[in-house]
Coordinates of C-alpha atoms and ligand atoms in Angstrom, one line a residue:
M19 CA -3.0 -8.8 36.4
D20 CA -5.2 -11.1 34.7
D21 CA -6.6 -10.0 31.7
P22 CA -4.7 -11.3 28.3
Q23 CA -4.4 -7.8 26.7
L24 CA -3.0 -6.6 29.4
V25 CA 0.1 -9.6 30.3
H26 CA 0.9 -9.5 26.4
F27 CA 1.6 -6.6 26.8
Y28 CA 3.3 -6.2 30.3
R29 CA 5.5 -9.1 29.0
Q30 CA 6.0 -7.2 25.8
Y31 CA 6.5 -3.7 27.8
M32 CA 9.5 -6.6 30.1
Q33 CA 11.7 -6.5 27.1
Q34 CA 11.8 -3.0 26.3
V35 CA 10.6 -3.7 23.1
Q36 CA 10.0 -0.5 20.9
N37 CA 6.5 -1.4 19.1
L38 CA 3.9 -2.6 22.0
S39 CA 0.8 -4.2 21.0
F40 CA -1.3 -1.6 23.4
P41 CA -3.5 -3.0 25.2
P42 CA -7.8 -1.4 23.5
A43 CA -8.5 2.1 25.0
K44 CA -11.8 1.7 26.7
L45 CA -10.1 -1.4 29.1
L46 CA -6.9 1.4 29.6
L47 CA -9.9 3.4 30.7
E48 CA -10.9 1.6 33.5
P49 CA -10.0 2.9 36.9
D50 CA -8.4 -0.3 38.6
V51 CA -6.8 -1.5 35.3
Q52 CA -4.4 1.4 35.5
D53 CA -3.9 1.1 39.5
Q54 CA -2.6 -2.3 37.6
L55 CA -0.5 -0.3 34.9
Y56 CA 1.0 1.6 37.3
K57 CA 2.0 -1.2 40.4
H58 CA 3.1 -3.6 37.6
F59 CA 4.4 -0.4 34.6
F60 CA 5.9 2.1 36.6
D61 CA 5.9 1.9 40.5
G62 CA 9.4 0.4 42.2
P63 CA 13.1 -0.7 40.2
L64 CA 13.3 -2.7 37.0
K65 CA 10.7 -1.1 35.8
G66 CA 13.0 0.3 32.2
P67 CA 14.6 3.2 32.2
A68 CA 13.2 6.4 32.3
A69 CA 13.4 7.0 28.4
Y70 CA 11.3 4.3 28.0
Q71 CA 8.8 4.3 30.9
R72 CA 8.6 7.8 30.0
K73 CA 7.5 6.9 25.5
V74 CA 5.4 4.1 26.6
L75 CA 2.9 6.4 29.4
K76 CA 3.1 9.1 27.4
Q77 CA 1.5 7.1 24.3
L78 CA -0.8 5.7 27.0
I79 CA -1.9 9.1 28.2
S80 CA -2.7 9.9 25.4
L81 CA -4.9 6.6 24.3
I82 CA -6.6 7.0 27.4
E83 CA -7.3 10.9 26.8
R84 CA -9.1 9.8 23.2
V85 CA -11.6 7.7 24.9
I86 CA -12.4 9.8 28.0
D87 CA -16.2 11.3 27.2
D88 CA -16.4 12.6 30.1
P89 CA -14.1 14.5 32.1
D90 CA -16.1 14.1 35.9
E91 CA -16.8 10.3 34.6
D92 CA -13.5 9.3 33.6
A93 CA -9.3 10.6 33.9
V94 CA -6.0 9.1 33.9
S95 CA -5.4 8.3 37.2
D96 CA -3.8 10.2 39.8
Q97 CA -0.3 8.2 39.8
L98 CA 0.1 7.9 36.2
M99 CA 0.0 11.3 36.0
E100 CA 2.4 12.0 38.3
H101 CA 4.5 10.0 37.6
M102 CA 4.7 11.3 34.0
G103 CA 5.7 14.5 35.7
Y104 CA 8.3 13.1 38.0
L105 CA 10.0 11.0 34.0
S106 CA 9.7 15.1 32.7
T107 CA 11.7 16.5 35.0
L108 CA 14.8 13.5 34.2
P109 CA 17.3 14.9 31.8
K110 CA 17.1 13.1 29.0
D111 CA 20.2 11.2 27.0
D112 CA 21.3 12.5 22.7
P113 CA 20.9 9.3 20.7
A114 CA 24.2 8.2 20.3
T115 CA 24.7 7.6 24.3
E116 CA 21.0 5.7 24.8
A117 CA 22.2 3.5 22.5
S118 CA 24.6 2.2 23.6
Q119 CA 23.3 2.5 27.1
T120 CA 22.7 -1.5 28.9
Q121 CA 20.0 -1.8 30.6
I122 CA 19.0 -5.7 31.8
I123 CA 16.1 -6.3 29.9
T124 CA 13.5 -8.8 31.2
Y125 CA 12.8 -12.1 28.9
I126 CA 9.7 -14.2 30.4
L127 CA 9.1 -17.2 28.9
P128 CA 6.1 -18.0 26.0
E129 CA 4.3 -19.5 28.1
P130 CA 0.1 -19.1 28.1
F131 CA -0.9 -16.2 29.1
E132 CA -3.0 -17.7 32.4
A133 CA 0.4 -19.4 33.4
R134 CA 1.5 -17.7 37.1
N135 CA 5.2 -16.4 37.3
P136 CA 6.2 -18.3 34.0
P137 CA 10.2 -17.9 33.9
R138 CA 11.7 -15.1 33.0
I139 CA 15.0 -14.7 31.7
L140 CA 17.5 -11.2 32.9
I141 CA 19.7 -10.2 30.5
E142 CA 22.1 -7.4 30.7
E143 CA 22.5 -5.8 26.8
A144 CA 22.5 -2.5 25.0
P145 CA 19.0 -3.3 23.7
N146 CA 19.2 -0.2 20.9
L147 CA 22.8 -1.1 19.7
L148 CA 22.3 -1.0 15.8
A149 CA 25.5 -3.5 15.0
A150 CA 29.3 -2.1 15.1
G151 CA 31.7 -3.8 14.6
S152 CA 33.5 -5.5 18.6
N153 CA 30.1 -4.8 19.6
V154 CA 27.8 -6.6 17.9
G155 CA 27.8 -9.8 21.0
L156 CA 26.3 -7.0 23.3
R157 CA 22.9 -7.2 22.8
T158 CA 20.3 -10.2 21.3
W159 CA 19.6 -10.2 18.0
E160 CA 16.6 -11.2 16.6
A161 CA 17.5 -14.9 15.1
S162 CA 18.5 -15.8 18.3
L163 CA 15.1 -15.0 19.9
Y164 CA 13.9 -16.9 17.2
L165 CA 15.9 -19.9 17.4
T166 CA 14.4 -19.7 21.4
Q167 CA 10.9 -19.4 20.1
Y168 CA 11.9 -21.9 17.8
L169 CA 13.4 -24.5 20.6
H170 CA 11.1 -23.6 23.4
S171 CA 8.5 -25.8 21.2
N172 CA 10.5 -28.0 20.6
P173 CA 12.5 -29.0 23.9
N174 CA 12.9 -32.5 22.8
L175 CA 15.8 -31.2 20.5
V176 CA 17.9 -30.3 24.0
S177 CA 16.8 -32.4 26.5
G178 CA 19.5 -34.8 27.9
K179 CA 22.0 -33.1 24.9
S180 CA 25.6 -31.8 25.7
I181 CA 25.7 -28.2 23.4
I182 CA 28.3 -25.6 21.9
E183 CA 26.8 -22.5 21.9
L184 CA 28.7 -20.9 18.7
G185 CA 29.0 -16.5 19.0
A186 CA 26.4 -17.3 22.1
G187 CA 27.1 -13.0 22.5
T188 CA 24.8 -12.2 25.4
G189 CA 23.6 -15.9 26.3
L190 CA 19.8 -15.9 26.3
L191 CA 19.9 -19.0 24.3
S192 CA 22.2 -21.0 26.4
I193 CA 21.3 -20.2 29.9
L194 CA 17.6 -21.6 28.2
A195 CA 19.1 -24.8 27.1
A196 CA 20.4 -25.5 30.3
G197 CA 17.8 -23.6 32.7
R198 CA 14.3 -24.6 30.9
L199 CA 15.2 -26.6 28.2
N200 CA 17.0 -29.5 30.8
A201 CA 20.7 -29.7 28.4
A202 CA 23.1 -31.9 30.1
H203 CA 25.1 -28.8 29.2
V204 CA 25.7 -26.2 27.2
M205 CA 29.5 -24.5 25.9
S206 CA 28.5 -21.0 25.6
T207 CA 31.9 -19.3 23.1
D208 CA 32.1 -16.9 22.0
G209 CA 35.0 -15.0 19.9
L210 CA 35.9 -12.3 22.1
P211 CA 36.8 -12.1 25.6
H212 CA 34.7 -9.1 26.6
V213 CA 31.9 -9.8 25.4
V214 CA 32.6 -13.5 27.4
E215 CA 32.7 -12.0 30.1
S216 CA 29.3 -10.1 29.6
M217 CA 28.2 -13.6 29.1
E218 CA 28.8 -14.5 32.5
K219 CA 27.8 -11.7 34.0
N220 CA 24.2 -13.3 32.0
I221 CA 24.7 -16.5 33.6
H222 CA 25.5 -15.4 37.1
R223 CA 22.8 -13.1 37.1
N224 CA 20.2 -16.5 36.4
Q225 CA 22.0 -18.6 38.4
R226 CA 19.7 -18.2 41.6
T227 CA 16.5 -18.7 39.0
V228 CA 16.4 -20.2 35.8
L229 CA 19.9 -21.8 36.3
Q230 CA 20.4 -24.2 38.4
P231 CA 22.5 -23.9 41.1
S232 CA 24.8 -27.0 40.3
T233 CA 25.9 -26.0 36.8
N234 CA 25.6 -26.9 33.8
I235 CA 26.9 -23.9 31.8
E236 CA 30.2 -22.2 31.5
A237 CA 31.4 -19.7 29.2
K238 CA 34.6 -19.8 26.7
V239 CA 36.8 -17.8 24.6
L240 CA 36.2 -19.4 20.8
D241 CA 37.0 -17.5 18.3
W242 CA 36.4 -19.6 14.9
A243 CA 39.5 -20.0 13.5
D244 CA 41.2 -21.4 16.3
D245 CA 40.3 -25.1 15.0
D246 CA 43.2 -27.7 16.0
P247 CA 41.5 -30.1 17.2
D248 CA 43.9 -29.9 20.6
V249 CA 43.3 -26.5 21.5
L250 CA 39.4 -27.1 20.5
E251 CA 39.7 -30.2 23.5
D252 CA 41.1 -27.8 25.7
T253 CA 38.7 -25.4 24.8
L254 CA 35.6 -27.3 24.9
S255 CA 37.0 -29.5 28.4
I256 CA 35.2 -28.9 31.2
R257 CA 35.4 -27.9 34.9
N258 CA 36.6 -31.1 36.0
G259 CA 38.6 -31.6 32.6
D260 CA 36.5 -33.6 31.4
L261 CA 35.5 -33.9 27.3
P262 CA 31.9 -33.9 26.9
N263 CA 30.9 -35.7 24.3
Y264 CA 29.2 -32.7 22.6
N265 CA 26.2 -34.1 20.7
L266 CA 24.3 -30.2 19.5
I267 CA 26.0 -27.3 18.3
L268 CA 23.7 -23.9 18.2
G269 CA 24.5 -20.8 16.5
A270 CA 22.5 -17.4 15.5
D271 CA 22.7 -15.0 13.6
I272 CA 27.0 -16.3 12.9
T273 CA 26.4 -16.0 9.0
Y274 CA 26.4 -12.6 8.1
S275 CA 29.8 -11.5 7.1
P276 CA 31.0 -13.2 4.0
D277 CA 34.5 -12.8 5.9
V278 CA 34.5 -15.6 8.4
V279 CA 31.9 -17.7 6.8
P280 CA 34.2 -19.7 5.5
V281 CA 36.6 -20.3 9.0
L282 CA 33.2 -20.3 10.4
A283 CA 32.2 -23.4 7.9
R284 CA 35.8 -24.5 8.8
L285 CA 35.1 -24.9 12.3
L286 CA 31.9 -26.8 11.9
M287 CA 33.8 -29.6 9.4
V288 CA 36.5 -30.0 12.6
L289 CA 33.9 -30.8 15.6
M290 CA 31.3 -32.7 13.1
I291 CA 33.3 -34.5 10.9
D292 CA 37.0 -35.2 12.8
M293 CA 35.8 -34.9 16.5
F294 CA 32.4 -35.5 17.8
A295 CA 31.4 -37.2 14.4
D296 CA 30.7 -40.3 16.2
N297 CA 28.2 -39.3 18.5
G298 CA 25.4 -37.8 16.3
I299 CA 26.3 -34.8 15.9
E300 CA 24.0 -31.7 14.3
A301 CA 24.2 -28.2 14.4
L302 CA 20.9 -25.5 14.0
I303 CA 22.4 -22.0 13.0
S304 CA 19.4 -19.7 12.6
A305 CA 20.4 -16.6 9.9
T306 CA 18.6 -13.1 9.0
V307 CA 18.9 -12.9 5.5
R308 CA 20.4 -9.5 5.2
N309 CA 21.9 -10.7 2.0
E310 CA 21.2 -14.2 0.1
K311 CA 24.3 -14.1 -1.1
T312 CA 26.0 -14.7 2.6
L313 CA 24.0 -17.6 2.6
S314 CA 24.5 -19.3 -0.1
V315 CA 28.4 -18.8 0.4
F316 CA 27.7 -20.5 3.6
R317 CA 25.6 -22.9 3.1
D318 CA 28.4 -23.7 -0.6
A319 CA 31.4 -23.5 2.4
C320 CA 29.4 -26.1 4.8
V321 CA 28.6 -28.6 1.1
E322 CA 32.7 -28.2 0.3
R323 CA 33.4 -29.5 3.7
E324 CA 31.5 -32.9 3.3
L325 CA 28.6 -30.9 5.6
D326 CA 24.5 -31.2 4.2
V327 CA 22.5 -28.2 4.7
T328 CA 18.3 -28.5 5.2
E329 CA 16.3 -25.6 6.0
V330 CA 14.2 -26.0 9.3
D331 CA 10.6 -26.4 8.6
F332 CA 9.3 -23.5 11.2
T333 CA 7.1 -19.8 11.0
C334 CA 7.8 -18.2 14.0
P335 CA 4.4 -16.1 15.3
S336 CA 3.9 -12.8 14.3
V337 CA 5.0 -10.2 17.2
K338 CA 1.5 -9.5 17.3
E339 CA 1.2 -13.4 17.9
Q340 CA 4.0 -14.2 20.4
R341 CA 3.5 -14.8 24.3
G342 CA 7.0 -13.9 24.7
F343 CA 11.3 -13.3 23.0
F344 CA 9.3 -10.8 21.0
H345 CA 11.0 -9.9 17.8
E346 CA 10.1 -8.1 15.0
Q347 CA 10.9 -9.4 11.2
A348 CA 12.8 -7.0 8.9
F349 CA 14.2 -9.9 7.4
P350 CA 13.6 -13.3 6.6
I351 CA 15.2 -15.3 8.8
V352 CA 15.5 -19.4 8.9
I353 CA 17.4 -22.0 11.1
M354 CA 19.1 -24.6 8.8
R355 CA 20.2 -28.0 10.0
I356 CA 23.6 -29.0 9.3
R357 CA 25.0 -32.3 9.4
A358 CA 27.7 -34.4 8.5
R359 CA 27.2 -36.1 4.4
T360 CA 27.0 -40.0 5.5
K361 CA 27.9 -42.3 3.3
D362 CA 23.9 -42.9 1.4
S363 CA 23.8 -39.3 1.6
K364 CA 27.5 -39.4 -0.3
D365 CA 25.2 -41.8 -2.3
Ligands
SAM13 C1 25.5 -10.8 15.6 S1 25.6 -11.5 16.9 C2 25.0 -12.6 18.0 C3 25.2 -12.9 19.0 C4 23.8 -13.8 18.8 N1 24.1 -15.3 18.6 C5 22.4 -13.7 19.2 O1 22.0 -14.0 18.1 O2 22.3 -12.7 20.0 C6 27.3 -12.0 16.1 C7 28.3 -13.3 17.5 O3 29.1 -13.6 16.8 C8 30.3 -13.5 17.7 N2 31.6 -13.8 16.3 C9 32.1 -12.7 15.4 N3 33.4 -13.1 14.6 C10 33.8 -14.1 15.1 C11 34.6 -15.1 15.7 N4 35.5 -15.3 14.7 N5 34.9 -16.4 16.4 C12 33.9 -16.2 17.3 N6 32.9 -15.6 17.5 C13 33.1 -14.7 16.8 C14 30.2 -12.1 17.7 O4 31.1 -11.8 18.6 C15 29.0 -11.8 18.3 O5 28.5 -12.3 19.8

């Protein structure tokens, strides 16, 4: 596929984006474009769950049919029509089952559309999960995709760094940092054992592709309430027992609940002031601003603990202009840079 509009559409489709940017109907009408659509979108395994295929193919067929002037000349291809027929025979899940089901989502990196075989990260997750207690880490959230966009366009922030990710959920950000952004080491953590288990599977799933076989990434349970430096030292040590000189903390959508925000700020203080201050450590935390109050509670909790918070100057392209890591921004998303207060900044 060479046409940038088709490549864009394909990348969104592989990520199972709900509001796709469909190419112009006149382009879709071309027989060889329909052949490509069948081959790349619908033929064979790993092309998305039946319900998603059905929804997209139905929209494609309706778009094409609308621009057919002469049915003797133009048509929807037999392959596409037959595939629609096949999909219609498959049983449909109720919406609640669909929302909790996990799928393999293919995140294609936001390389230029002309790039041949751009790298892809495969993540098993429940992409339609709305939000629910202990399962909140089983899907990748918009703030994470926003931070991946930022780091992908600023790889110097990650290159050579030893990183701790807090509340890493599916592990997408950690996998990107370890596999494509040249991090020295990534300790990808989450507070819930079942979330860490699924993160480990995601790491394993990318082991022979974006990640190098020589592993520079590990997944461990780290609850933000466990802020005893001795316990932390054990948790953050890598396989051979060494404690890396951590110099970057990452987190996406981890400041969403006022109940956990003080605990999180305290953990940041222990990591950034008590344990790794000599490494010039900083934290980059992205947050969806669903509620300004929670964010200011977090900022205040950091300031009280001698941590300075500034907002990173970054505007992510709109979903139509994104080339990968697609996400809508129903609420604004910000990235905070957090540093230990220096003597100068105290004065
Ligand atoms: C909204 S999800 C964000 C997941 C991922 N960072 C992303 O953006 O896709 C919040 C994550 O924080 C984790 N979390 C919540 N409370 C925690 C705590 N006290 N300690 C460690 N992790 C916690 C959850 O398990 C979940 O994975």
